[in-house]
Amino acid sequence: MPAGAPVIGVFDSGVGGLTVLAALRRRLPAARLLYAADSAYAPYGERDRDYVLERSRRLASFLLGQGAQMLVVACNTATALAIAELRGGWPDVPFVGIEPAIKPALAARRAGDGPVGVLATPGTLASDKFRSLLARQRGGDEVLLQPCPGLAEAIETHGPQGAEPLALLRRFCVALQRAGCTRVVLGCTHYPLLAGAIREALAPREVELLDPADAVAAQALRLAQDLPARGDAGLQAWSNGDPRLLQRVAQACGLALHEVLPLPEPAAQSPSRTRAVAAQPGLR
Ligand code: DGL
């Protein structure tokens, strides 16, 4: 990476995208990283496509206004429901999205392995993008889908160590435990924050957790080679939620967030906050 560095905008519905931001920091130590946490509008995972698209457009537009030359959608739900439209709306901007690591999880399967478990938001699992990803994989019938309604919201409200998210998580792990899953795909960027608790919930079986954050960062690094260097290394974050939670979670991810600025809301009418995607417990 040349001296001076590209400016990379990153967004998520809240603190979850910090797990991707940390991977970006490791792969692109000299880049200028801009992070927007849309916590006041989280969760995305139980909202309809229009809601997620509207929020994603606003965040993309905000980060581009701050000088971002490339955007990383650090949210599986927003990638599934909105990245195609974002690319269409800003054809000159490189976008990198994130999707559940089903392919490597299935590729790693060996005789005797249990099924692959997937923990993700209801919105991601119900999306056409995810359905077609799954349909393209050989052995896709060996995948157990577990929607986790309320989990990202509980992390946003109580923090990743809160009793509520941990209790919810244990419930969502029951089916995976019973099915004997040996690999679990973390299909929401909030869930790596609960990696230790997921392992505990699936003990004594040792499971491999698949988090695609580093693959996303590697792709961002490839695309960044083509960008003119504009910024100075550094990290700036904005949030419309609790800045202390963002700082705490950032620290747990190995990032130092000295300052979190209030994320300004554009004047346009807010999208509907109705929950349009019904929770689908037990969806398989
Ligand atoms: N972190 C997000 C994801 O990867 C969204 C969680 C939510 O807001 O529901 O899907």
Short mmCIF file of C-alpha atoms and ligand atoms in Angstrom, two decimals:
data_model
loop_
_atom_site.label_atom_id
_atom_site.label_comp_id
_atom_site.label_asym_id
_atom_site.label_seq_id
_atom_site.Cartn_x
_atom_site.Cartn_y
_atom_site.Cartn_z
CA MET A 1 0.00 0.00 0.00
CA PRO A 2 1.56 3.37 -0.97
CA ALA A 3 2.13 6.16 1.55
CA GLY A 4 -1.05 8.16 2.01
CA ALA A 5 -3.96 5.83 1.89
CA PRO A 6 -7.39 5.20 0.49
CA VAL A 7 -10.41 6.25 2.49
CA ILE A 8 -12.73 3.34 3.20
CA GLY A 9 -16.25 3.80 4.53
CA VAL A 10 -17.76 0.96 6.56
CA PHE A 11 -21.29 0.66 7.92
CA ASP A 12 -23.55 -1.64 9.87
CA SER A 13 -26.83 -1.44 11.76
CA GLY A 14 -24.75 -0.94 14.91
CA VAL A 15 -21.76 -2.36 16.73
CA GLY A 16 -21.55 -5.65 14.79
CA GLY A 17 -19.61 -4.21 11.88
CA LEU A 18 -16.73 -3.52 14.25
CA THR A 19 -15.83 -7.21 13.84
CA VAL A 20 -15.25 -6.45 10.14
CA LEU A 21 -13.60 -3.11 10.88
CA ALA A 22 -11.00 -4.90 13.03
CA ALA A 23 -10.20 -7.26 10.14
CA LEU A 24 -9.89 -4.26 7.78
CA ARG A 25 -7.54 -2.54 10.21
CA ARG A 26 -5.31 -5.63 10.28
CA ARG A 27 -5.19 -5.96 6.46
CA LEU A 28 -5.02 -2.23 5.70
CA PRO A 29 -3.06 -0.66 8.57
CA ALA A 30 -2.40 2.52 6.59
CA ALA A 31 -5.94 3.13 5.33
CA ARG A 32 -8.23 5.81 6.64
CA LEU A 33 -11.30 4.00 7.98
CA LEU A 34 -14.65 5.70 8.49
CA TYR A 35 -17.29 3.77 10.46
CA ALA A 36 -20.99 4.53 10.72
CA ALA A 37 -23.12 2.66 13.31
CA ASP A 38 -26.85 2.98 12.69
CA SER A 39 -27.79 1.75 16.18
CA ALA A 40 -30.86 3.99 16.49
CA TYR A 41 -32.36 2.12 13.53
CA ALA A 42 -31.20 -1.38 14.49
CA PRO A 43 -32.00 -4.13 14.12
CA TYR A 44 -32.15 -4.52 10.35
CA GLY A 45 -32.61 -8.27 10.49
CA GLU A 46 -36.32 -8.20 11.25
CA ARG A 47 -37.26 -5.34 8.95
CA ASP A 48 -38.38 -5.36 5.34
CA ARG A 49 -36.24 -4.73 2.29
CA ASP A 50 -37.39 -1.11 1.80
CA TYR A 51 -36.35 -0.21 5.32
CA VAL A 52 -32.89 -1.77 5.01
CA LEU A 53 -32.39 -0.26 1.56
CA GLU A 54 -33.36 3.21 2.74
CA ARG A 55 -31.04 3.07 5.75
CA SER A 56 -28.21 1.65 3.62
CA ARG A 57 -28.58 4.43 1.04
CA ARG A 58 -28.43 7.09 3.74
CA LEU A 59 -25.34 5.60 5.35
CA ALA A 60 -23.60 5.13 2.00
CA SER A 61 -24.40 8.70 1.04
CA PHE A 62 -23.15 10.00 4.40
CA LEU A 63 -19.85 8.12 4.18
CA LEU A 64 -19.26 9.18 0.57
CA GLY A 65 -19.91 12.76 1.70
CA GLN A 66 -17.14 12.26 4.27
CA GLY A 67 -14.71 11.38 1.49
CA ALA A 68 -14.97 7.56 1.36
CA GLN A 69 -13.64 6.17 -1.93
CA MET A 70 -14.84 2.63 -1.32
CA LEU A 71 -17.63 1.23 0.83
CA VAL A 72 -17.70 -1.95 2.88
CA VAL A 73 -21.18 -3.11 3.83
CA ALA A 74 -20.27 -4.75 7.16
CA CYS A 75 -23.73 -6.23 7.57
CA ASN A 76 -25.01 -9.49 6.11
CA THR A 77 -28.61 -8.27 6.12
CA ALA A 78 -27.82 -5.05 4.25
CA THR A 79 -25.63 -6.96 1.81
CA ALA A 80 -28.43 -9.44 1.14
CA LEU A 81 -31.16 -6.83 0.77
CA ALA A 82 -29.46 -3.70 -0.52
CA ILE A 83 -25.99 -4.06 -2.04
CA ALA A 84 -27.22 -4.58 -5.61
CA GLU A 85 -29.17 -1.31 -5.48
CA LEU A 86 -26.25 0.52 -3.84
CA ARG A 87 -23.97 -0.63 -6.64
CA GLY A 88 -26.55 0.48 -9.18
CA GLY A 89 -26.90 3.87 -7.50
CA TRP A 90 -23.14 4.56 -7.28
CA PRO A 91 -21.67 2.68 -10.26
CA ASP A 92 -18.24 4.30 -9.86
CA VAL A 93 -17.82 3.33 -6.22
CA PRO A 94 -16.33 -0.06 -5.35
CA PHE A 95 -18.51 -1.91 -2.82
CA VAL A 96 -17.56 -4.93 -0.75
CA GLY A 97 -20.29 -6.88 1.00
CA ILE A 98 -20.38 -9.78 3.43
CA GLU A 99 -22.32 -13.02 3.21
CA PRO A 100 -22.51 -16.16 5.36
CA ALA A 101 -19.50 -18.41 4.78
CA ILE A 102 -21.54 -21.41 3.63
CA LYS A 103 -19.22 -22.31 0.79
CA PRO A 104 -16.01 -22.75 2.85
CA ALA A 105 -18.00 -24.48 5.59
CA LEU A 106 -19.31 -27.10 3.16
CA ALA A 107 -15.96 -27.39 1.37
CA ALA A 108 -14.28 -28.30 4.66
CA ARG A 109 -16.71 -31.13 5.45
CA ARG A 110 -15.28 -34.58 5.95
CA ALA A 111 -16.92 -37.98 6.41
CA GLY A 112 -18.38 -38.17 9.90
CA ASP A 113 -18.81 -34.43 10.31
CA GLY A 114 -22.14 -33.17 11.54
CA PRO A 115 -24.27 -30.70 9.58
CA VAL A 116 -23.22 -27.10 9.09
CA GLY A 117 -25.18 -24.74 11.34
CA VAL A 118 -25.94 -21.21 10.21
CA LEU A 119 -26.81 -18.49 12.70
CA ALA A 120 -28.18 -15.40 10.95
CA THR A 121 -30.92 -12.81 11.06
CA PRO A 122 -34.39 -13.75 9.77
CA GLY A 123 -33.94 -11.15 7.01
CA THR A 124 -30.71 -12.67 5.72
CA LEU A 125 -32.06 -16.23 5.75
CA ALA A 126 -35.28 -15.23 3.97
CA SER A 127 -33.49 -13.17 1.30
CA ASP A 128 -33.30 -14.24 -2.35
CA LYS A 129 -29.55 -13.66 -2.28
CA PHE A 130 -29.04 -16.13 0.56
CA ARG A 131 -31.46 -18.66 -0.92
CA SER A 132 -29.61 -18.65 -4.21
CA LEU A 133 -26.23 -18.86 -2.43
CA LEU A 134 -27.49 -21.96 -0.64
CA ALA A 135 -28.99 -23.47 -3.79
CA ARG A 136 -25.64 -23.16 -5.59
CA GLN A 137 -23.80 -25.22 -2.95
CA ARG A 138 -23.43 -28.95 -3.29
CA GLY A 139 -24.38 -30.57 -0.01
CA GLY A 140 -26.69 -27.67 0.86
CA ASP A 141 -29.11 -30.16 2.40
CA GLU A 142 -26.53 -30.69 5.16
CA VAL A 143 -27.11 -27.15 6.38
CA LEU A 144 -29.22 -26.29 9.41
CA LEU A 145 -30.52 -22.74 9.31
CA GLN A 146 -31.19 -21.06 12.63
CA PRO A 147 -32.71 -17.58 12.51
CA CYS A 148 -31.89 -15.49 15.57
CA PRO A 149 -34.65 -12.88 15.92
CA GLY A 150 -33.89 -10.34 18.61
CA LEU A 151 -30.24 -11.30 19.08
CA ALA A 152 -28.61 -8.31 17.37
CA GLU A 153 -31.10 -6.02 19.09
CA ALA A 154 -30.28 -7.54 22.50
CA ILE A 155 -26.56 -6.96 21.84
CA GLU A 156 -27.28 -3.35 20.88
CA THR A 157 -29.35 -2.82 24.02
CA HIS A 158 -27.39 -4.75 26.65
CA GLY A 159 -23.93 -5.22 25.12
CA PRO A 160 -22.45 -8.57 24.07
CA GLN A 161 -21.89 -9.66 27.69
CA GLY A 162 -25.47 -8.91 28.73
CA ALA A 163 -27.62 -11.64 30.29
CA GLU A 164 -30.36 -11.16 27.64
CA PRO A 165 -28.24 -11.78 24.53
CA LEU A 166 -26.54 -14.73 26.20
CA ALA A 167 -29.87 -16.31 27.19
CA LEU A 168 -31.24 -15.83 23.67
CA LEU A 169 -28.10 -17.26 22.14
CA ARG A 170 -28.29 -20.40 24.28
CA ARG A 171 -31.84 -20.94 23.03
CA PHE A 172 -30.79 -20.54 19.41
CA CYS A 173 -27.94 -23.02 19.87
CA VAL A 174 -30.18 -25.85 21.11
CA ALA A 175 -31.13 -27.12 17.63
CA LEU A 176 -27.49 -26.93 16.47
CA GLN A 177 -26.34 -28.84 19.53
CA ARG A 178 -28.99 -31.55 19.06
CA ALA A 179 -28.18 -31.93 15.36
CA GLY A 180 -24.49 -32.42 16.17
CA CYS A 181 -23.23 -29.48 14.10
CA THR A 182 -19.45 -29.43 13.86
CA ARG A 183 -19.16 -26.16 11.92
CA VAL A 184 -21.18 -23.04 12.58
CA VAL A 185 -21.37 -20.15 10.16
CA LEU A 186 -21.67 -16.77 11.86
CA GLY A 187 -24.05 -15.12 9.41
CA CYS A 188 -24.40 -11.78 11.16
CA THR A 189 -21.53 -9.46 12.01
CA HIS A 190 -22.82 -9.06 15.56
CA TYR A 191 -22.38 -12.77 16.33
CA PRO A 192 -18.56 -13.03 16.41
CA LEU A 193 -18.89 -10.83 19.51
CA LEU A 194 -20.49 -13.91 21.13
CA ALA A 195 -17.95 -16.46 19.84
CA GLY A 196 -16.95 -17.65 23.32
CA ALA A 197 -20.58 -18.06 24.39
CA ILE A 198 -21.40 -19.96 21.18
CA ARG A 199 -18.57 -22.43 21.84
CA GLU A 200 -19.78 -22.84 25.40
CA ALA A 201 -23.36 -23.42 24.31
CA LEU A 202 -22.22 -26.17 21.91
CA ALA A 203 -19.75 -27.81 24.33
CA PRO A 204 -18.51 -30.45 24.86
CA ARG A 205 -18.41 -30.83 21.07
CA GLU A 206 -15.68 -28.65 19.63
CA VAL A 207 -17.07 -26.61 16.79
CA GLU A 208 -15.38 -24.55 14.14
CA LEU A 209 -16.86 -21.07 13.85
CA LEU A 210 -16.74 -19.46 10.40
CA ASP A 211 -16.53 -15.69 10.25
CA PRO A 212 -15.86 -14.22 6.78
CA ALA A 213 -14.54 -10.87 8.10
CA ASP A 214 -10.96 -11.56 7.02
CA ALA A 215 -12.05 -12.61 3.51
CA VAL A 216 -13.98 -9.33 3.26
CA ALA A 217 -10.90 -7.40 4.34
CA ALA A 218 -8.76 -9.28 1.80
CA GLN A 219 -11.18 -8.31 -0.97
CA ALA A 220 -11.15 -4.68 0.24
CA LEU A 221 -7.36 -4.73 0.13
CA ARG A 222 -7.43 -5.98 -3.50
CA LEU A 223 -9.83 -3.23 -4.57
CA ALA A 224 -7.97 -0.56 -2.59
CA GLN A 225 -4.86 -1.09 -4.74
CA ASP A 226 -6.64 0.72 -7.58
CA LEU A 227 -7.64 3.77 -5.54
CA PRO A 228 -5.63 7.00 -5.43
CA ALA A 229 -4.25 7.67 -1.94
CA ARG A 230 -6.19 10.54 -0.42
CA GLY A 231 -6.29 10.15 3.31
CA ASP A 232 -4.03 9.76 6.30
CA ALA A 233 -4.17 6.57 8.34
CA GLY A 234 -6.71 6.85 11.09
CA LEU A 235 -10.12 5.85 12.27
CA GLN A 236 -13.22 7.99 12.65
CA ALA A 237 -16.55 6.71 13.89
CA TRP A 238 -20.09 8.05 13.99
CA SER A 239 -23.04 6.56 15.84
CA ASN A 240 -26.65 7.51 16.42
CA GLY A 241 -26.70 5.16 19.44
CA ASP A 242 -24.69 4.90 22.65
CA PRO A 243 -21.12 5.98 21.88
CA ARG A 244 -19.79 4.22 24.99
CA LEU A 245 -21.08 0.85 23.79
CA LEU A 246 -19.37 1.41 20.45
CA GLN A 247 -16.12 2.27 22.23
CA ARG A 248 -16.37 -0.74 24.54
CA VAL A 249 -17.04 -3.17 21.72
CA ALA A 250 -14.30 -1.57 19.61
CA GLN A 251 -11.84 -2.11 22.42
CA ALA A 252 -12.88 -5.76 22.72
CA CYS A 253 -12.17 -6.05 18.97
CA GLY A 254 -8.70 -4.54 19.43
CA LEU A 255 -9.58 -1.09 18.07
CA ALA A 256 -9.06 2.20 19.86
CA LEU A 257 -11.96 4.58 19.22
CA HIS A 258 -10.96 7.78 20.94
CA GLU A 259 -13.90 9.77 19.70
CA VAL A 260 -17.36 8.86 18.43
CA LEU A 261 -19.23 11.65 16.69
CA PRO A 262 -23.03 11.83 16.55
CA LEU A 263 -24.23 10.36 13.25
CA PRO A 264 -26.35 13.09 11.68
CA GLU A 265 -29.74 12.09 10.24
CA PRO A 266 -30.51 13.52 6.81
CA ALA A 267 -33.72 15.60 6.77
CA ALA A 268 -35.60 13.21 4.47
CA GLN A 269 -38.53 11.33 5.94
CA SER A 270 -37.52 8.32 8.02
CA PRO A 271 -38.43 4.92 6.64
CA SER A 272 -41.13 2.89 8.32
CA ARG A 273 -39.91 1.02 11.39
CA THR A 274 -42.46 -1.74 11.08
CA ARG A 275 -41.31 -5.31 11.43
CA ALA A 276 -42.28 -6.88 8.16
CA VAL A 277 -40.23 -10.06 8.09
CA ALA A 278 -41.78 -12.44 10.57
CA ALA A 279 -39.49 -14.42 12.82
CA GLN A 280 -39.23 -17.99 11.60
CA PRO A 281 -38.08 -20.09 14.52
CA GLY A 282 -36.92 -23.51 13.49
CA LEU A 283 -36.69 -22.65 9.79
CA ARG A 284 -34.62 -25.29 8.17
N1 DGL B 1 -24.99 -7.01 11.85
C1 DGL B 1 -26.00 -7.20 10.89
C2 DGL B 1 -25.84 -8.42 10.03
O1 DGL B 1 -24.74 -8.83 9.78
C3 DGL B 1 -27.40 -6.80 11.21
C4 DGL B 1 -28.00 -7.20 12.51
C5 DGL B 1 -29.34 -6.52 12.67
O2 DGL B 1 -29.36 -5.29 12.68
O3 DGL B 1 -30.34 -7.24 12.74
O4 DGL B 1 -26.80 -8.95 9.53
#
